[in-house]
mmCIF file with all atom_site columns, C-alpha atoms in Angstrom:
data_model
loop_
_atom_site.group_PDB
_atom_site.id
_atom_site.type_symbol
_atom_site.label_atom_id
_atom_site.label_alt_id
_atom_site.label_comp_id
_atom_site.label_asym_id
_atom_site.label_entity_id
_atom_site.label_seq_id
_atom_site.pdbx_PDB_ins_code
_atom_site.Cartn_x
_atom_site.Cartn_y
_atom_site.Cartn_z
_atom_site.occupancy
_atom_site.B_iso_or_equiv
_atom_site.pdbx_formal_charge
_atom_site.auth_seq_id
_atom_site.auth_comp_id
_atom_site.auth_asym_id
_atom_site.auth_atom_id
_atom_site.pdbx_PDB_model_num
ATOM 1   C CA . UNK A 1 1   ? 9.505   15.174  20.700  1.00 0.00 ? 1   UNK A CA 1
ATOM 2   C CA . UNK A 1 2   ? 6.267   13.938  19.860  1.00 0.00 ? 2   UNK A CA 1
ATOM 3   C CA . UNK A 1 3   ? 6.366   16.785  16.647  1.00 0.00 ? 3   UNK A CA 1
ATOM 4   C CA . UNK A 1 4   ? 9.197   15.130  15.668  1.00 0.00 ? 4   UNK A CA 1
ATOM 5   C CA . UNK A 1 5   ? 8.119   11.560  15.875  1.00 0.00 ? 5   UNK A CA 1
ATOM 6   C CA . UNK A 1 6   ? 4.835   12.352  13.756  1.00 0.00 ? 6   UNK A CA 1
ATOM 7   C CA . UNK A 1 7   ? 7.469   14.409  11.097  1.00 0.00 ? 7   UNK A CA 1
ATOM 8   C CA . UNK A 1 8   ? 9.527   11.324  10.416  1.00 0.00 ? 8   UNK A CA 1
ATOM 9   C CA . UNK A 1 9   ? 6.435   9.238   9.885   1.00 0.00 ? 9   UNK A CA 1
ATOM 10  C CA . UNK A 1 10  ? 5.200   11.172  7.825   1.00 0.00 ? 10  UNK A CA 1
ATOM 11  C CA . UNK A 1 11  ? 8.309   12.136  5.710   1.00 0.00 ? 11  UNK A CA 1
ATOM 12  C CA . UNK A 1 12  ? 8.583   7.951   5.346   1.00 0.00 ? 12  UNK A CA 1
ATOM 13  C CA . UNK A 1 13  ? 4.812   7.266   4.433   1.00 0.00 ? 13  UNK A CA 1
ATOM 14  C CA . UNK A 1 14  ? 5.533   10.247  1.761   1.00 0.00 ? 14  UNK A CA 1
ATOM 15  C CA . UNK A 1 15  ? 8.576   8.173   0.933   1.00 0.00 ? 15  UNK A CA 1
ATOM 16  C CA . UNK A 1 16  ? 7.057   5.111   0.608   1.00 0.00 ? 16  UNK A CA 1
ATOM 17  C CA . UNK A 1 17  ? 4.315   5.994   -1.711  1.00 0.00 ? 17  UNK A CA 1
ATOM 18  C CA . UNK A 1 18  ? 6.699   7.484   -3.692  1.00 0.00 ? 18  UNK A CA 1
ATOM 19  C CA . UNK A 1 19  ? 8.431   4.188   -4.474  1.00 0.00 ? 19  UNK A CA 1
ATOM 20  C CA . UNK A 1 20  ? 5.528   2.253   -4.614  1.00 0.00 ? 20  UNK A CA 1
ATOM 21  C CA . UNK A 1 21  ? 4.174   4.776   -7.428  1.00 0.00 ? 21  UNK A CA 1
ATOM 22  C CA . UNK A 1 22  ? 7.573   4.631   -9.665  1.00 0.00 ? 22  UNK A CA 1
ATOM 23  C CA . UNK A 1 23  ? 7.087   0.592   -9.180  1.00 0.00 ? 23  UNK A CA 1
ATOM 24  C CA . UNK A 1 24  ? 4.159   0.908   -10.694 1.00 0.00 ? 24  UNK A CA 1
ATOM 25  C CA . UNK A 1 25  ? 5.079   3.230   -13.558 1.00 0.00 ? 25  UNK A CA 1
ATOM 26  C CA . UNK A 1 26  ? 8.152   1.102   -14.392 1.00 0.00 ? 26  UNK A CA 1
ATOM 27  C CA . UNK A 1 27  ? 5.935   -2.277  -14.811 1.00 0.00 ? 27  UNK A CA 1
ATOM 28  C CA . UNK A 1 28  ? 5.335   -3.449  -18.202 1.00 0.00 ? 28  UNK A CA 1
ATOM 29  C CA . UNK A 1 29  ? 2.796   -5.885  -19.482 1.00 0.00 ? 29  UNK A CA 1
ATOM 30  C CA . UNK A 1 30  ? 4.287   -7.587  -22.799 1.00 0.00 ? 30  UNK A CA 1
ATOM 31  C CA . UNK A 1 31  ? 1.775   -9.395  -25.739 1.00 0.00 ? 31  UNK A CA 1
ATOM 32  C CA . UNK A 1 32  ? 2.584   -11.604 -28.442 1.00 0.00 ? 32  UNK A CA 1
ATOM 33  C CA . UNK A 1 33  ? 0.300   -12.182 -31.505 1.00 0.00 ? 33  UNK A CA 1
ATOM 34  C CA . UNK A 1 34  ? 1.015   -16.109 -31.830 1.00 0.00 ? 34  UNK A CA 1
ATOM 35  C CA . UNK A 1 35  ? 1.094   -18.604 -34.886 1.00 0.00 ? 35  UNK A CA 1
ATOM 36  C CA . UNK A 1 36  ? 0.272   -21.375 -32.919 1.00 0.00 ? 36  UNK A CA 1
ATOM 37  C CA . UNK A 1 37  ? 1.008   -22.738 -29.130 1.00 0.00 ? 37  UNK A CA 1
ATOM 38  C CA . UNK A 1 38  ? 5.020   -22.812 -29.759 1.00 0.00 ? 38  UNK A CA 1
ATOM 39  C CA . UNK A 1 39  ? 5.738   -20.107 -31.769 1.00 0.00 ? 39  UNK A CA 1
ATOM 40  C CA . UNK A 1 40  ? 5.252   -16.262 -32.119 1.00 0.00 ? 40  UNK A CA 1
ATOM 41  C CA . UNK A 1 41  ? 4.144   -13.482 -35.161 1.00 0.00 ? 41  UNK A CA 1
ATOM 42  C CA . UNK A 1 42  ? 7.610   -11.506 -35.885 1.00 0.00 ? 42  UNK A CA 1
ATOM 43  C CA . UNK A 1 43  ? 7.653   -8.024  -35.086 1.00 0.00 ? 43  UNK A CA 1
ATOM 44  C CA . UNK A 1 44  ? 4.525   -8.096  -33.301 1.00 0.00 ? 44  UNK A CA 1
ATOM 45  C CA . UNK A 1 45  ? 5.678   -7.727  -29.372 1.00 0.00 ? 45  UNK A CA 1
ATOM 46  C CA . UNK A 1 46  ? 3.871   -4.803  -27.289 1.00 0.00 ? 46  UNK A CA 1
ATOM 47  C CA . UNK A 1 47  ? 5.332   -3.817  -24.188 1.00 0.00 ? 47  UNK A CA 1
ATOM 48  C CA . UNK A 1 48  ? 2.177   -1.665  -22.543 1.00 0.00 ? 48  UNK A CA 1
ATOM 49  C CA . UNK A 1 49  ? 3.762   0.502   -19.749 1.00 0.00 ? 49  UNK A CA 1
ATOM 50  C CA . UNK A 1 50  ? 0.693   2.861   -19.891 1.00 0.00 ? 50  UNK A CA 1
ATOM 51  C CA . UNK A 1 51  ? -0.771  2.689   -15.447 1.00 0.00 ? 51  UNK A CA 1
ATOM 52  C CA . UNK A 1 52  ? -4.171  2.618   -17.247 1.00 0.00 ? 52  UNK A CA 1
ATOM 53  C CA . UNK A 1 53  ? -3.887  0.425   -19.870 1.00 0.00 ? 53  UNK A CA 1
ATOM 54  C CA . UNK A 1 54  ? -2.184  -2.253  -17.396 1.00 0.00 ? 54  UNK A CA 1
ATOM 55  C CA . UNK A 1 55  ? -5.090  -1.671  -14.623 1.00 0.00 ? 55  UNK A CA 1
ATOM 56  C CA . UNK A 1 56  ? -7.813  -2.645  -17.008 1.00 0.00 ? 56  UNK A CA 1
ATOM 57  C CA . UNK A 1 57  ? -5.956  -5.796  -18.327 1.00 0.00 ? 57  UNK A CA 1
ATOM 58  C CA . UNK A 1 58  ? -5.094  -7.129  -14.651 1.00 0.00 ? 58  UNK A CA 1
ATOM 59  C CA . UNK A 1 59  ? -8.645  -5.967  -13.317 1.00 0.00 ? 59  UNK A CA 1
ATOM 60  C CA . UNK A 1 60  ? -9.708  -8.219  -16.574 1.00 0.00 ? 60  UNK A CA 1
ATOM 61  C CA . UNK A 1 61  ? -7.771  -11.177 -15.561 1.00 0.00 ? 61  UNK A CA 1
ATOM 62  C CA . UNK A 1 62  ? -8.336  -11.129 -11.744 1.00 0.00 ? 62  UNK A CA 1
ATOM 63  C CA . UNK A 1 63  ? -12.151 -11.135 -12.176 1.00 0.00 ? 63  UNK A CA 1
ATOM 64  C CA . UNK A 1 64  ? -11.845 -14.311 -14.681 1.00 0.00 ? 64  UNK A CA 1
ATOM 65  C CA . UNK A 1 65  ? -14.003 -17.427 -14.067 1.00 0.00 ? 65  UNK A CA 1
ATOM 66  C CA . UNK A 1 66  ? -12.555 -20.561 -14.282 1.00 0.00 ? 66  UNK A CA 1
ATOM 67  C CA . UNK A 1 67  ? -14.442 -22.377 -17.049 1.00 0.00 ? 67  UNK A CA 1
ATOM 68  C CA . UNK A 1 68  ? -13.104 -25.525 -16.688 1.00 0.00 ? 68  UNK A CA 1
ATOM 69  C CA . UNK A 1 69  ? -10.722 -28.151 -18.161 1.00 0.00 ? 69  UNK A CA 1
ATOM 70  C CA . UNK A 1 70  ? -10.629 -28.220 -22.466 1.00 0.00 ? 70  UNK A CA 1
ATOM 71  C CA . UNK A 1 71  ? -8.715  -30.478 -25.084 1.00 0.00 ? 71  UNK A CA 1
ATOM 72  C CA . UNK A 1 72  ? -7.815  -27.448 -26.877 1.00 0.00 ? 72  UNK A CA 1
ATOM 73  C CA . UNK A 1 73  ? -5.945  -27.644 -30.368 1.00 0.00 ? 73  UNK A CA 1
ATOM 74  C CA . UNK A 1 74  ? -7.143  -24.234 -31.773 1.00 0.00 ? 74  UNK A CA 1
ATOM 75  C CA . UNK A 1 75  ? -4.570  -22.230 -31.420 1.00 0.00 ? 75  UNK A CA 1
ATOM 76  C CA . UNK A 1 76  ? -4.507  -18.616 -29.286 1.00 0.00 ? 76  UNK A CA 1
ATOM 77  C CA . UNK A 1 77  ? -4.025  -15.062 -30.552 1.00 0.00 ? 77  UNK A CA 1
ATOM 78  C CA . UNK A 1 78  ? -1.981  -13.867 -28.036 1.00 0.00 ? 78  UNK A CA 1
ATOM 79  C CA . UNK A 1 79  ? 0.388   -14.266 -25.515 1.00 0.00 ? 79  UNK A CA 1
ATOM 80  C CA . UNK A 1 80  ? 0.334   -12.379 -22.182 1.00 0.00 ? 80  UNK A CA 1
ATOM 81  C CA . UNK A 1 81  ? 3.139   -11.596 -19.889 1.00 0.00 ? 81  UNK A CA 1
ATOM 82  C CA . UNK A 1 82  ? 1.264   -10.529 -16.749 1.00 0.00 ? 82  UNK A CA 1
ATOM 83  C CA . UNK A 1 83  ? 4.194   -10.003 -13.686 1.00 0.00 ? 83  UNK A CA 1
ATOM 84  C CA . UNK A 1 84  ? 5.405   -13.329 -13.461 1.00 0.00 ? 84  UNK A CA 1
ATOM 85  C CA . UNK A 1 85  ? 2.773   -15.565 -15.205 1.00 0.00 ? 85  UNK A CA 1
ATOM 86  C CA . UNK A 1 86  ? 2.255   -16.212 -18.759 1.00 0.00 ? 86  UNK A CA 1
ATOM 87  C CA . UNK A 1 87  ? -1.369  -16.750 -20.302 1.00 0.00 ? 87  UNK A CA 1
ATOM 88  C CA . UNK A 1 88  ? -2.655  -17.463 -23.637 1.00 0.00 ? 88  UNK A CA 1
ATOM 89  C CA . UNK A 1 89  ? -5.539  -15.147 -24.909 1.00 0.00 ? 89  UNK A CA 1
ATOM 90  C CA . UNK A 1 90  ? -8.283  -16.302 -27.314 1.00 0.00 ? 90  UNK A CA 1
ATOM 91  C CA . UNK A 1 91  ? -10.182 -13.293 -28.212 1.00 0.00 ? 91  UNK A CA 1
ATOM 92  C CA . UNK A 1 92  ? -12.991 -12.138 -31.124 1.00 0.00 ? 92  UNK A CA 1
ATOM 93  C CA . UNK A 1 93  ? -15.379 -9.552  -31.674 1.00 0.00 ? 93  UNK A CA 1
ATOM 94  C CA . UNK A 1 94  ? -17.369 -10.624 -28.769 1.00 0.00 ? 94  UNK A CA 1
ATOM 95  C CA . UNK A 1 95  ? -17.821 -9.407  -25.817 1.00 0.00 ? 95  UNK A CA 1
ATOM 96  C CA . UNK A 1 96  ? -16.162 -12.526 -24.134 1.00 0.00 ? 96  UNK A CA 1
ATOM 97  C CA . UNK A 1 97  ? -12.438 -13.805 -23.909 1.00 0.00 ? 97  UNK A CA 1
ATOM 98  C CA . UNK A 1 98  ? -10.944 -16.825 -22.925 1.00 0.00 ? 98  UNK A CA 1
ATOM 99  C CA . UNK A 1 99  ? -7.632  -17.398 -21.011 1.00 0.00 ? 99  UNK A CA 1
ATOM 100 C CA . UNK A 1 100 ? -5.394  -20.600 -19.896 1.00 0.00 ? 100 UNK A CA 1
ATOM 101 C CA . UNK A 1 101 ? -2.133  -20.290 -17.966 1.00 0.00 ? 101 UNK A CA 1
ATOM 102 C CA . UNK A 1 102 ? 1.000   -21.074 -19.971 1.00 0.00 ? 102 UNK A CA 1
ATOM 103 C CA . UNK A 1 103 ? 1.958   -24.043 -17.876 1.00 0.00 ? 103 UNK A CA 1
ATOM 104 C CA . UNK A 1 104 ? -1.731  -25.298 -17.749 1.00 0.00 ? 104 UNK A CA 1
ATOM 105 C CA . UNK A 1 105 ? -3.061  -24.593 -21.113 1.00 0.00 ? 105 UNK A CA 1
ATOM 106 C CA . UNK A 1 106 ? -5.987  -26.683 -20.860 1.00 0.00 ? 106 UNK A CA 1
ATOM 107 C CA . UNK A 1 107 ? -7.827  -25.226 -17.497 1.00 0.00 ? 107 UNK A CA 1
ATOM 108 C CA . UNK A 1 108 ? -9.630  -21.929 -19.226 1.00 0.00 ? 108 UNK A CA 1
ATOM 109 C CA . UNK A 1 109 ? -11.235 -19.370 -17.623 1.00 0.00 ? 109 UNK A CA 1
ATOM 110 C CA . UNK A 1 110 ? -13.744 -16.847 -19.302 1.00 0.00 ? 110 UNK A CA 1
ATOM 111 C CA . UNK A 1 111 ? -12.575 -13.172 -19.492 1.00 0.00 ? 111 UNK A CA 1
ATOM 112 C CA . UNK A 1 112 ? -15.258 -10.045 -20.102 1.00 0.00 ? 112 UNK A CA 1
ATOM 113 C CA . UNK A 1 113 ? -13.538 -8.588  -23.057 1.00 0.00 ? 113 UNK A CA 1
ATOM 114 C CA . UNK A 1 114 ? -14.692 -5.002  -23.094 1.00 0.00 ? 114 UNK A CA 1
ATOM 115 C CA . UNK A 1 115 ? -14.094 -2.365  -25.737 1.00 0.00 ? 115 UNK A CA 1
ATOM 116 C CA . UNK A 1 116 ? -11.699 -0.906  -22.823 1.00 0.00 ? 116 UNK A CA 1
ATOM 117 C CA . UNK A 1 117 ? -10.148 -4.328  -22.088 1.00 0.00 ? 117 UNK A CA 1
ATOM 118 C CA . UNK A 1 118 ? -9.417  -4.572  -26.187 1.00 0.00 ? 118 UNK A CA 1
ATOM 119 C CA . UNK A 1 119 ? -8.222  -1.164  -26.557 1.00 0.00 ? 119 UNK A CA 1
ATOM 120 C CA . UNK A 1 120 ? -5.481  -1.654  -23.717 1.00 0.00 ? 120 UNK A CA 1
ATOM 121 C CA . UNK A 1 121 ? -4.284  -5.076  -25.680 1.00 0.00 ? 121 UNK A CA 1
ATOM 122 C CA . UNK A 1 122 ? -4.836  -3.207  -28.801 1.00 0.00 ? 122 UNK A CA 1
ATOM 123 C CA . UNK A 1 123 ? -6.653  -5.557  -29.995 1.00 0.00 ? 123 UNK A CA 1
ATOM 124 C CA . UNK A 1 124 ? -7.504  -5.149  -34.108 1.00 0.00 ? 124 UNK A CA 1
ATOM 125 C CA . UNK A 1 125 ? -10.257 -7.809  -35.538 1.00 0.00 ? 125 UNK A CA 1
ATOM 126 C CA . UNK A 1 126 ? -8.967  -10.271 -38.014 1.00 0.00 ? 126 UNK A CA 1
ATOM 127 C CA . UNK A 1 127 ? -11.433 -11.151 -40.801 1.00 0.00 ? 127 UNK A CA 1
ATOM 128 C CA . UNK A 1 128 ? -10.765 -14.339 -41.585 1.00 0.00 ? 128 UNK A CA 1
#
């Protein structure tokens, strides 16, 4: 009895993980190169589906320090759809990032944008 007991929990753990690995293979981070606040570049939407690529970019945004509140009018690169949040992205060819919350825009936080971290947005330098 006991053989069987330990069987079935282990045929469910295996099960389990299982699931919890095609969750993660079916989630999708999606970025917008943005005109302004309100209103997106055409034909510029990535969906990165990549388990790498999307582990950098949330390790990236979880380790964020909130920088504090900003009267922003300059406008970001990007938008970020990160599972059910939405952030804008100011980025350059620094080593540093900044990010604000959709629905809070003016409370940033700065990001360490790494050559990884801009390789998973794929992010391409604008000289302007």
């Amino acid at each position: 009895m006991k053989i069987k007991t330990i069987l079935l929990l282990m045929i469910c753990s295996l099960a389990l993980v299982a699931c919890n690995d095609q969750k993660e293979a079916s989630e999708v981070i999606e970025i917008q190169e943005l005109i302004n606040f309100d209103e997106v570049q055409p034909d510029t939407l990535q969906q990165i589906s990549d388990a790498k690529d999307i582990k950098i970019i949330e390790k990236t945004f979880k380790k964020a320090r909130e920088f504090g509140e900003v009267d922003n009018e300059i406008a970001p690169q990007y938008k970020i759809k990160l599972n059910d949040d939405e952030y804008y992205l100011w980025i350059d060819n620094t080593i540093t990032g900044t990010i604000a919350n959709v629905n809070s825009r003016n409370m940033f936080y700065n990001i360490l944008a790494t050559d990884e971290f801009k390789e998973a947005i794929n992010y391409q330098e604008q000289n302007k």
